[in-house]
XYZ file of C-alpha atoms in Angstrom:
721
model
C 109.428 88.735 139.406
C 106.865 86.147 140.654
C 107.581 82.666 139.671
C 105.183 79.803 139.253
C 107.239 77.547 141.639
C 107.192 80.172 144.430
C 103.502 80.537 144.243
C 102.998 76.743 144.537
C 105.387 76.560 147.415
C 103.462 79.257 149.345
C 99.988 77.915 148.521
C 100.362 74.218 149.559
C 100.913 73.251 145.824
C 97.866 75.247 144.706
C 95.483 74.081 147.393
C 95.232 77.534 149.087
C 94.427 79.092 145.732
C 91.433 76.841 145.403
C 90.439 77.498 148.938
C 90.576 81.265 148.231
C 88.616 81.398 144.998
C 86.202 78.463 145.988
C 84.925 79.802 149.357
C 82.155 77.179 149.707
C 82.538 74.224 151.976
C 84.271 71.364 150.083
C 86.763 68.676 150.862
C 89.501 67.255 148.726
C 88.485 64.203 146.775
C 84.767 64.829 147.410
C 82.355 65.989 144.710
C 80.620 69.403 145.324
C 78.444 71.760 143.388
C 80.593 74.227 141.321
C 79.810 77.747 142.747
C 81.179 79.410 139.586
C 77.967 78.613 137.529
C 74.516 77.224 138.055
C 75.646 73.784 138.756
C 72.679 71.322 139.264
C 74.667 68.180 140.126
C 77.609 67.730 142.433
C 80.261 66.668 139.955
C 83.106 69.116 140.673
C 86.210 67.671 142.417
C 89.572 69.046 143.724
C 92.269 66.355 143.883
C 95.918 65.892 144.311
C 97.696 64.941 141.092
C 100.724 62.788 141.868
C 102.436 63.273 138.532
C 102.666 67.106 138.665
C 102.713 67.259 142.490
C 99.947 69.978 142.516
C 96.370 70.131 143.285
C 93.902 70.288 140.240
C 90.325 70.839 139.669
C 88.035 68.418 137.671
C 84.417 69.280 136.805
C 82.862 66.223 135.206
C 79.705 68.228 134.284
C 81.466 71.174 132.652
C 84.916 70.660 131.034
C 85.496 74.429 130.972
C 86.323 74.366 134.756
C 89.048 71.637 134.786
C 92.689 72.517 135.299
C 95.241 73.762 137.856
C 95.062 76.662 140.140
C 96.436 79.024 137.564
C 93.876 78.024 135.039
C 91.161 78.766 137.580
C 92.342 82.271 138.302
C 92.728 82.992 134.598
C 89.198 81.673 134.075
C 87.905 84.070 136.660
C 89.877 87.071 135.477
C 89.171 86.558 131.826
C 92.730 85.730 131.070
C 94.481 82.967 128.887
C 97.294 80.928 130.655
C 98.650 79.982 127.166
C 99.612 83.669 126.771
C 102.806 84.633 128.408
C 101.666 88.102 129.445
C 98.333 86.759 130.727
C 100.180 84.115 132.717
C 102.379 86.675 134.398
C 99.286 88.709 135.268
C 97.786 85.512 136.805
C 100.869 85.024 139.019
C 100.763 88.764 140.238
C 96.968 88.408 140.803
C 97.474 85.373 143.033
C 100.415 87.116 144.878
C 98.419 90.297 145.419
C 95.099 88.889 146.443
C 96.420 86.140 148.668
C 98.986 88.505 150.152
C 101.882 86.121 149.399
C 104.452 89.010 149.439
C 106.526 87.508 146.640
C 107.249 90.985 145.180
C 109.056 92.126 148.412
C 110.970 90.704 151.341
C 108.954 89.807 154.470
C 110.976 90.956 157.443
C 112.113 88.130 159.742
C 113.411 90.151 162.536
C 110.048 91.698 163.670
C 110.787 95.122 162.313
C 108.388 96.957 160.279
C 108.725 96.250 156.626
C 106.808 96.419 153.358
C 105.978 92.690 153.000
C 102.551 91.166 153.005
C 100.759 88.412 154.876
C 98.351 85.658 154.035
C 95.057 84.919 155.715
C 95.123 81.130 155.047
C 97.256 78.896 157.122
C 99.461 76.005 155.934
C 97.908 72.580 155.837
C 100.380 69.924 157.077
C 101.052 67.080 154.755
C 99.508 68.942 151.802
C 102.817 69.333 149.943
C 104.924 67.025 148.068
C 104.321 64.658 145.447
C 104.673 61.387 147.246
C 102.695 62.060 150.326
C 100.954 58.833 151.231
C 97.484 57.788 150.068
C 95.631 60.743 148.558
C 92.301 59.674 149.843
C 93.163 59.829 153.548
C 96.021 62.253 153.830
C 94.481 65.048 151.834
C 90.901 64.713 153.214
C 92.258 64.859 156.725
C 94.457 67.729 155.815
C 91.593 69.645 154.392
C 89.395 69.275 157.397
C 90.937 72.157 159.506
C 89.849 74.637 156.643
C 86.385 74.260 157.790
C 87.239 76.064 160.911
C 90.355 78.227 160.346
C 92.190 79.486 163.335
C 92.288 83.269 163.901
C 95.467 85.015 162.900
C 97.132 86.808 165.678
C 97.558 90.566 165.125
C 97.892 93.854 167.091
C 96.939 97.415 165.921
C 97.782 100.829 167.273
C 95.089 103.479 166.429
C 95.584 107.157 166.147
C 93.503 110.268 165.292
C 92.776 111.018 161.732
C 95.162 113.668 160.310
C 93.994 116.624 158.110
C 95.524 114.789 155.179
C 93.699 111.645 155.880
C 90.324 113.393 156.422
C 90.943 115.213 153.076
C 91.603 111.863 151.451
C 88.228 110.586 152.582
C 86.504 113.969 152.086
C 87.347 113.893 148.367
C 84.730 111.166 148.055
C 82.272 112.937 150.338
C 83.014 110.674 153.387
C 82.758 112.491 156.666
C 84.039 111.583 160.074
C 80.546 110.633 161.159
C 80.377 108.113 158.311
C 83.841 106.746 159.273
C 82.845 106.296 162.859
C 79.479 104.659 161.985
C 81.199 102.025 159.868
C 84.088 101.331 162.404
C 86.817 102.894 160.104
C 89.850 103.944 162.012
C 93.259 105.420 161.334
C 96.102 103.077 162.254
C 99.535 104.090 163.368
C 100.853 100.512 163.326
C 99.829 96.925 162.410
C 101.778 93.772 163.416
C 100.813 90.208 162.463
C 102.281 86.922 161.511
C 103.010 85.260 158.124
C 101.710 81.715 157.478
C 105.023 80.357 158.621
C 104.558 82.128 161.931
C 107.128 84.902 161.269
C 106.266 88.339 162.692
C 105.957 91.333 160.357
C 104.391 94.731 160.512
C 103.431 98.040 158.831
C 103.643 101.683 160.041
C 101.671 104.552 158.724
C 103.478 107.360 157.061
C 102.161 110.639 155.387
C 103.055 109.098 151.970
C 101.509 105.631 152.914
C 98.638 106.169 155.289
C 97.062 103.055 156.869
C 93.451 102.621 157.836
C 91.460 99.679 159.436
C 87.879 98.294 158.935
C 87.067 96.930 162.382
C 84.674 94.096 162.968
C 83.798 91.473 165.433
C 85.868 89.094 163.418
C 88.969 91.129 163.435
C 90.378 93.921 161.179
C 90.889 94.460 157.461
C 93.882 96.793 156.889
C 93.559 99.233 153.999
C 96.772 100.889 152.621
C 95.594 102.898 149.655
C 98.994 104.249 148.640
C 100.975 100.999 149.096
C 101.821 98.083 146.975
C 100.255 95.665 149.468
C 96.899 97.266 149.930
C 94.949 94.781 151.994
C 95.967 92.757 155.037
C 93.682 90.592 157.285
C 93.953 90.255 160.985
C 91.847 87.825 162.939
C 89.407 85.503 161.018
C 87.276 87.052 158.289
C 85.543 83.756 157.514
C 83.481 82.884 154.435
C 80.708 85.237 155.341
C 82.496 88.463 155.459
C 80.120 91.319 154.584
C 80.988 94.987 155.220
C 78.140 97.298 156.017
C 75.618 94.673 156.794
C 75.218 95.761 160.460
C 74.525 99.288 159.361
C 71.469 98.577 157.141
C 68.088 99.564 158.258
C 65.422 96.978 158.871
C 63.680 97.975 155.628
C 64.609 100.102 152.581
C 64.002 100.544 148.976
C 67.350 100.427 147.336
C 70.556 98.462 148.223
C 73.815 98.492 146.245
C 76.289 95.590 146.284
C 79.744 97.055 145.578
C 83.246 95.787 145.208
C 84.935 97.383 148.116
C 84.531 98.970 151.573
C 85.416 102.440 150.329
C 82.575 102.336 147.913
C 80.254 101.341 150.741
C 81.375 104.453 152.678
C 81.003 106.706 149.608
C 77.424 105.604 148.890
C 76.506 105.905 152.597
C 77.885 109.487 152.612
C 75.490 110.316 149.646
C 72.506 108.816 151.231
C 72.447 105.254 149.842
C 72.470 101.821 151.460
C 75.379 99.556 150.391
C 77.314 96.468 151.335
C 80.244 94.638 150.021
C 81.805 91.192 150.303
C 85.462 90.259 150.495
C 86.048 91.152 146.817
C 84.317 91.261 143.418
C 85.558 87.844 142.692
C 84.082 86.356 145.922
C 81.092 84.239 145.804
C 77.996 86.063 147.119
C 76.181 83.845 149.714
C 72.725 83.160 148.353
C 71.296 82.843 151.964
C 72.504 86.443 152.668
C 70.706 87.724 149.505
C 67.656 85.708 150.225
C 67.289 87.487 153.641
C 67.911 90.932 152.097
C 65.295 90.433 149.401
C 62.661 90.688 152.122
C 64.026 93.970 153.452
C 64.797 95.848 150.235
C 62.726 96.523 147.138
C 65.708 96.587 144.910
C 69.178 94.955 145.099
C 71.663 96.296 142.451
C 75.197 95.234 141.666
C 77.461 98.217 141.437
C 80.917 96.976 140.578
C 84.025 98.456 138.922
C 83.814 99.182 135.266
C 87.039 97.493 134.405
C 87.243 94.034 132.786
C 87.164 92.074 136.045
C 84.260 94.156 137.550
C 82.045 93.853 134.418
C 82.613 90.076 134.138
C 82.012 89.455 137.771
C 78.920 91.674 138.057
C 77.304 89.922 135.042
C 78.188 86.539 136.562
C 76.696 87.358 139.825
C 73.619 88.921 138.213
C 73.019 85.646 136.452
C 73.601 83.561 139.538
C 71.292 85.669 141.548
C 68.617 86.217 138.960
C 66.050 84.312 140.853
C 66.176 86.914 143.579
C 65.617 89.797 141.141
C 69.208 91.203 141.578
C 69.819 93.938 139.024
C 73.107 95.231 137.581
C 74.060 98.911 137.021
C 77.116 99.929 135.012
C 78.481 103.346 135.640
C 79.393 105.533 132.675
C 83.148 105.406 133.354
C 86.111 104.533 131.103
C 87.183 101.598 133.349
C 90.785 102.917 133.860
C 92.583 102.780 137.219
C 91.680 106.434 137.877
C 88.056 106.095 136.720
C 86.316 102.784 137.408
C 84.225 102.813 140.542
C 81.442 104.752 142.252
C 84.046 106.566 144.385
C 85.611 107.848 141.277
C 82.158 108.730 139.987
C 81.449 111.117 142.801
C 85.033 112.437 142.748
C 84.389 113.601 139.212
C 81.674 115.863 140.438
C 78.560 113.686 139.875
C 75.802 114.087 142.403
C 73.304 111.785 144.187
C 70.535 112.951 141.787
C 72.669 111.847 138.764
C 73.259 108.341 140.205
C 69.590 108.121 140.927
C 68.891 109.183 137.299
C 71.114 106.177 136.173
C 68.986 103.864 138.312
C 65.779 105.296 136.878
C 67.210 104.639 133.334
C 67.896 101.087 134.540
C 64.221 100.687 135.590
C 63.160 102.215 132.198
C 65.134 99.662 130.495
C 63.727 96.759 132.577
C 60.168 97.954 132.580
C 60.273 99.468 129.051
C 57.252 97.552 127.753
C 55.178 98.161 130.685
C 55.946 101.761 131.020
C 55.233 102.219 127.316
C 51.782 100.779 127.694
C 51.190 102.699 130.827
C 52.089 105.961 129.184
C 49.033 105.544 126.974
C 46.861 105.261 130.207
C 48.351 108.388 131.784
C 45.970 111.356 132.191
C 47.124 114.592 130.448
C 45.167 117.258 132.329
C 46.012 119.841 129.480
C 44.606 117.601 126.891
C 41.363 116.001 128.211
C 40.142 112.861 126.697
C 37.215 112.560 124.316
C 34.019 113.318 126.045
C 32.014 110.149 126.793
C 28.427 110.318 125.456
C 25.685 109.542 128.029
C 23.725 106.651 126.566
C 21.124 106.266 129.444
C 20.023 109.258 131.492
C 17.314 110.178 133.987
C 16.616 113.830 133.778
C 19.963 115.479 133.518
C 21.888 112.655 135.371
C 23.832 110.219 133.312
C 23.287 106.539 134.351
C 25.115 104.721 131.624
C 27.631 106.350 129.436
C 30.282 105.108 126.907
C 33.146 103.060 128.446
C 31.086 102.240 131.584
C 28.866 99.581 133.040
C 25.117 100.206 134.146
C 24.078 97.611 136.762
C 20.424 96.760 136.943
C 19.400 94.664 139.802
C 16.386 93.335 141.780
C 14.579 90.334 143.080
C 12.768 87.651 141.051
C 9.820 88.871 138.972
C 10.279 92.549 139.567
C 10.415 93.446 135.792
C 14.157 93.570 135.122
C 13.895 92.073 131.630
C 11.039 94.339 130.697
C 13.059 97.401 131.861
C 16.119 96.392 129.936
C 13.895 95.749 126.852
C 12.884 99.381 127.150
C 16.433 100.464 127.095
C 17.002 98.477 123.877
C 13.895 100.014 122.361
C 15.235 103.388 123.066
C 18.529 102.557 121.316
C 16.705 101.455 118.097
C 14.275 104.252 117.681
C 14.595 105.794 114.238
C 14.209 109.368 115.689
C 13.943 110.924 119.187
C 10.410 110.892 120.392
C 8.459 111.017 123.504
C 8.216 107.269 123.544
C 7.568 105.511 126.928
C 10.968 104.199 128.081
C 9.893 103.607 131.690
C 11.186 106.851 133.092
C 14.622 107.154 131.299
C 15.919 108.628 128.160
C 18.227 106.677 125.779
C 20.543 108.496 123.361
C 19.231 107.945 119.776
C 21.413 105.663 117.740
C 21.943 108.119 114.831
C 24.981 106.367 113.297
C 23.313 102.878 113.162
C 25.842 101.284 115.421
C 25.351 97.716 116.819
C 22.702 97.180 119.539
C 23.321 93.806 121.258
C 20.990 91.877 123.667
C 22.230 88.650 125.343
C 19.791 86.815 127.357
C 20.817 83.821 129.633
C 17.522 83.418 131.590
C 14.604 83.359 129.157
C 13.557 80.718 126.775
C 13.832 81.345 123.064
C 9.947 81.675 122.962
C 9.816 84.117 125.789
C 12.694 86.225 124.321
C 10.900 86.330 121.052
C 7.822 87.757 122.662
C 9.850 90.269 124.523
C 11.596 91.293 121.392
C 8.315 91.958 119.759
C 7.308 94.251 122.574
C 10.498 96.198 122.350
C 9.902 96.711 118.622
C 6.399 98.055 119.200
C 7.694 100.320 121.938
C 10.328 101.587 119.402
C 7.657 102.048 116.769
C 9.214 99.417 114.438
C 7.724 96.578 112.580
C 10.862 94.797 111.794
C 14.251 94.416 113.511
C 16.895 96.847 112.203
C 19.919 95.151 110.814
C 22.130 96.462 113.541
C 20.007 94.908 116.275
C 21.127 91.342 117.404
C 19.319 89.418 120.014
C 20.679 86.183 121.334
C 19.214 83.458 123.583
C 22.249 81.943 125.353
C 20.385 79.310 127.445
C 21.464 76.541 125.121
C 25.167 77.209 125.622
C 27.373 76.108 128.468
C 28.536 78.733 130.902
C 32.119 78.452 129.663
C 31.106 79.179 126.121
C 28.812 82.146 126.791
C 31.492 84.668 127.638
C 33.601 83.676 124.657
C 30.542 84.101 122.393
C 29.826 87.546 123.693
C 33.454 88.695 123.292
C 33.809 87.349 119.757
C 30.445 88.633 118.569
C 31.055 92.125 119.967
C 34.216 92.209 118.157
C 32.669 91.291 114.873
C 29.734 93.643 115.127
C 31.994 96.510 116.152
C 33.621 96.401 112.768
C 30.528 95.343 110.834
C 28.411 98.317 112.076
C 30.997 100.829 112.740
C 30.813 100.619 116.489
C 28.495 99.505 119.309
C 25.853 101.767 120.699
C 24.486 99.642 123.630
C 24.949 96.102 125.079
C 22.549 94.388 127.503
C 23.582 91.197 129.291
C 20.515 89.868 131.010
C 21.839 87.487 133.557
C 25.580 88.271 133.954
C 25.763 85.676 136.778
C 25.112 82.876 134.182
C 28.472 83.633 132.578
C 30.399 82.014 135.351
C 30.050 78.785 137.332
C 29.539 80.435 140.781
C 28.723 83.973 141.774
C 30.572 83.402 145.030
C 33.848 82.457 143.355
C 35.957 85.585 143.853
C 38.534 84.910 141.183
C 35.924 84.109 138.546
C 33.854 87.103 139.481
C 36.711 89.618 139.362
C 37.955 88.242 136.057
C 34.460 88.509 134.489
C 33.700 92.112 135.538
C 37.259 93.144 134.620
C 36.625 91.637 131.138
C 33.250 93.316 130.787
C 34.693 96.679 131.858
C 37.550 96.166 129.370
C 35.166 95.532 126.597
C 33.181 98.618 127.423
C 36.345 100.691 127.200
C 37.669 99.153 123.945
C 34.603 99.558 122.082
C 33.457 102.805 123.707
C 30.006 101.568 124.551
C 27.662 101.173 127.534
C 27.051 97.723 128.846
C 24.017 97.255 130.959
C 24.536 94.120 133.211
C 21.592 92.580 135.071
C 22.224 90.749 138.366
C 19.950 89.453 140.905
C 19.528 90.297 144.584
C 20.324 87.508 146.918
C 17.073 85.656 147.811
C 15.067 87.520 150.462
C 17.650 90.177 150.716
C 18.738 93.634 149.439
C 22.332 92.713 148.524
C 23.795 92.122 145.155
C 24.539 88.494 144.510
C 27.779 87.085 145.893
C 31.375 88.265 144.989
C 30.015 88.932 141.501
C 27.603 91.562 142.854
C 30.190 93.165 145.042
C 32.601 93.503 142.225
C 30.000 94.802 139.798
C 28.880 97.358 142.412
C 32.427 98.594 142.660
C 32.992 98.907 138.861
C 29.468 100.261 137.735
C 28.845 103.870 136.968
C 25.346 103.518 138.313
C 23.109 100.921 139.953
C 19.407 100.873 139.415
C 17.296 98.665 141.795
C 13.797 97.479 140.647
C 11.489 96.380 143.423
C 7.761 95.554 143.767
C 5.591 98.174 145.415
C 3.150 97.311 148.210
C 0.688 97.141 145.270
C 2.124 94.085 143.407
C 1.095 95.429 139.971
C 3.569 98.307 140.302
C 7.401 98.032 139.983
C 9.410 100.880 141.394
C 12.859 101.915 140.075
C 15.293 103.824 142.286
C 19.014 104.647 142.146
C 21.311 103.016 144.603
C 24.524 104.544 143.112
C 25.215 107.325 140.642
C 28.925 108.083 139.992
C 28.243 111.446 138.075
C 25.765 112.832 140.585
C 23.684 111.946 143.603
C 21.056 109.139 143.894
C 18.842 111.897 145.493
C 18.810 113.700 142.054
C 17.117 110.558 140.450
C 13.298 110.612 140.888
C 11.617 107.377 141.757
C 10.312 105.736 138.596
C 7.265 103.562 138.496
C 5.908 101.242 135.852
C 3.041 98.677 135.585
C 1.649 96.186 133.191
C -0.809 97.711 130.609
C -3.059 95.046 129.217
C -4.271 97.206 126.433
C -0.770 98.117 125.267
C 0.451 94.557 125.949
C 3.650 95.993 127.682
C 4.760 97.745 130.832
C 4.046 101.428 130.938
C 5.259 104.244 133.243
C 2.939 105.205 136.114
C 4.201 108.848 136.407
C 7.122 110.973 135.339
C 8.890 114.145 136.303
C 7.420 117.200 134.723
C 8.972 120.649 134.186
C 9.152 122.702 137.302
C 9.857 119.692 139.431
C 6.230 118.699 139.676
C 4.819 115.289 139.031
C 2.113 114.671 136.411
C -0.076 111.661 136.170
C 0.239 108.908 133.630
C -2.304 106.206 133.442
C -5.288 105.594 135.622
C -5.545 105.826 139.395
C -7.745 103.741 141.531
C -8.624 103.934 145.236
C -7.464 107.013 147.108
C -6.655 105.450 150.409
C -3.660 103.585 149.290
C -5.213 100.189 149.871
C -5.895 99.211 146.452
C -5.300 100.211 142.722
C -2.672 102.577 141.546
C -2.729 106.400 142.002
C -0.248 108.716 140.184
C 2.869 109.192 142.199
C 2.903 112.669 143.652
C -0.975 113.018 143.812
C -1.802 110.675 146.671
C -4.259 110.857 149.509
C -2.314 111.293 152.846
C -3.895 109.003 155.447
C -1.511 109.698 158.330
C 1.423 111.826 159.175
C 4.312 111.611 161.635
C 6.260 114.262 163.435
C 9.802 114.556 161.923
C 11.518 114.784 165.278
C 9.585 112.359 167.337
C 7.805 110.091 164.912
C 4.420 110.761 166.623
C 1.221 111.340 164.791
C 0.779 114.836 163.784
C -1.474 116.885 161.548
C -3.155 115.481 158.446
C -2.172 116.513 154.945
C -4.729 117.661 152.414
C -6.107 115.625 149.418
C -4.283 116.157 146.204
C -1.320 118.018 147.701
C 1.743 117.442 145.579
C 4.618 116.025 147.604
C 8.216 115.174 146.854
C 9.001 111.548 147.835
C 11.814 110.681 150.043
C 14.492 108.574 148.508
C 15.740 105.830 150.719
C 13.594 102.729 151.053
C 10.549 102.197 153.175
C 10.679 104.509 156.099
C 12.708 107.750 156.588
C 15.679 109.005 154.923
C 17.874 109.759 157.918
C 21.201 111.355 158.479
C 22.470 111.487 162.112
C 18.938 110.656 163.291
C 17.368 113.543 161.431
C 14.550 113.221 158.746
C 15.733 114.863 155.498
C 13.990 116.242 152.619
C 14.984 114.763 149.238
C 14.276 117.883 147.214
C 16.301 120.383 149.401
C 18.489 117.941 151.387
C 17.693 119.925 154.557
C 16.300 118.608 157.986
C 12.700 118.854 158.551
C 12.027 121.513 161.278
C 10.840 120.142 164.637
C 7.000 120.178 164.846
C 6.482 119.996 161.174
C 5.362 116.896 159.395
C 6.355 114.177 157.037
C 3.602 111.989 155.481
C 3.294 108.474 154.176
C 2.571 107.710 150.607
C 0.546 104.454 150.559
C 0.998 103.823 146.756
C 4.834 103.807 147.036
C 5.171 102.658 150.592
C 7.405 105.619 151.377
C 7.352 108.824 153.523
C 6.977 112.158 151.845
C 8.048 115.514 152.929
C 5.302 118.061 152.457
C 6.195 121.168 154.426
C 8.609 122.482 157.078
C 11.874 122.186 155.161
């Protein structure tokens, strides 16, 4: 029977108990941060009470942590000192965890016995009720605890017996794992009590004895004995088993309650460490370092009352480091409470990983639920997106996508986008001139929206009149909404677009086409990466939510061929297609070419040309692709030498040719010979130094010719491919 007086006598009147359960650095009579909760102000104090002759703890910031050493242990273990049975349990807990040996006799003659030992040494002058001035004597007495002296010990190792290997093997622990973690079989252990008396233990088949070796000393493990743990040497406050065996980087790390659990997890392919006990304070500095090495740090304590309470307490204390808590599906009894028992019961590594996945599902439930709706189900394809803008058979702008239109100043971007709007409001599908493209008819009368940030209200009104004439309408349909946003601040424009799109989506039963002419005017600076990314993400989101095509107009940088700033770069990545509008050598002609096509190749998109027609009062196409791949003339052609006027694209006079392999002048072409224009810019379309034909994609054969189209300023392949 363990008595209160005996515990006080062997723990320096309770001081050693506080030292054991409050392993942070503190001194008697000095305020410190209470490590048992998230204390923000140093208002906790351990002092010597003269009336009772014992040490007590006082927390001025939290009255729940004020009392003697028995009260502290009861608080940590979830017990009540006012209950007789709980108080007896507190006494036995202190005796067991501090190895006081009060349940048995410690041998005094140096023979092997069954007693225990303590890892804390006696503090001189710490006992007694009348010991001098508490302020000086106790503080000086407490100082040696900052650097405890190592406890002398001696061990005798022996090979593992078959029975011992079977004991470890029941948990899946192999000899290799034991050797890796410095676990040995001990034949004998000898040490000293706190009073300096020698004692020892011997291994027997009924009571085997093992040792966890470290640089600090040894921790003796006697699984079948009443005194299960004995410490030799100096464990210190930073005891951490398994820390040296961890890899430099990993994904999952378990914090367990004991060394055997660490070995069990290691045997099943997991990384794990443990501290002195489940009730020990986990050093924040250690966890802080481990966070950078491991993706997940998970508390995996016993499922009994102490383990559950301690794991939840540590999870709350280490929440800032993202430490998680996993509770095993065990009853919590002595035979079924830890991860070792979990694997003994026949569970596998995959089952433990499944529990961890369920933990992640719980933590990430909301995110995973939303992500589920974004997952692609190959067996159930999504609703086919309708191509809103096409060139030939190649889709340029479809539902849920962005069509980027770019070019320099004065190249005709606004006129081109107006043609797109005209195609979206035509009452029926006709052969109307849409400057080289086809726009899906708006058969359901869904909203068509045009937002302009560059033109004045008067200019936009004239442009609206032209697109109505192009569409064959005298009045604006009710579903067409045209806005001049030049009078609004940049911060207000995007909000206005978002809110108006939302309204018209419900008013007209959907949105057919949206044109934003001057997308750079929605933010303060096109070179602001954060603003640019946020804007394009929002536009892309709106296109997806309302299942519409959004045509965004952005300028080239001045005197360059690059889209403007970070905004242009982000728009280039997110757009389904990019159309570039440039001036021809003849300033009256604008040329449209594809720079990017996600659902096809830019080489499949013919060059589109348009010019201003004074008689029509609007731009008109100069030529278009006819059936059979030939080009037919539209409009009037002027001079045949390419030096003036406009000649139908594809019917040009060739004034010089170059050899495909050398670039030297070769044979002349013939007048009126229909040629297929090369795609890429002024000059040759090259791949690996070879001149390619746009129509076939093949190299021109050496000695054959490519010709120069003066009206487009591009080379044309005419034979030899």
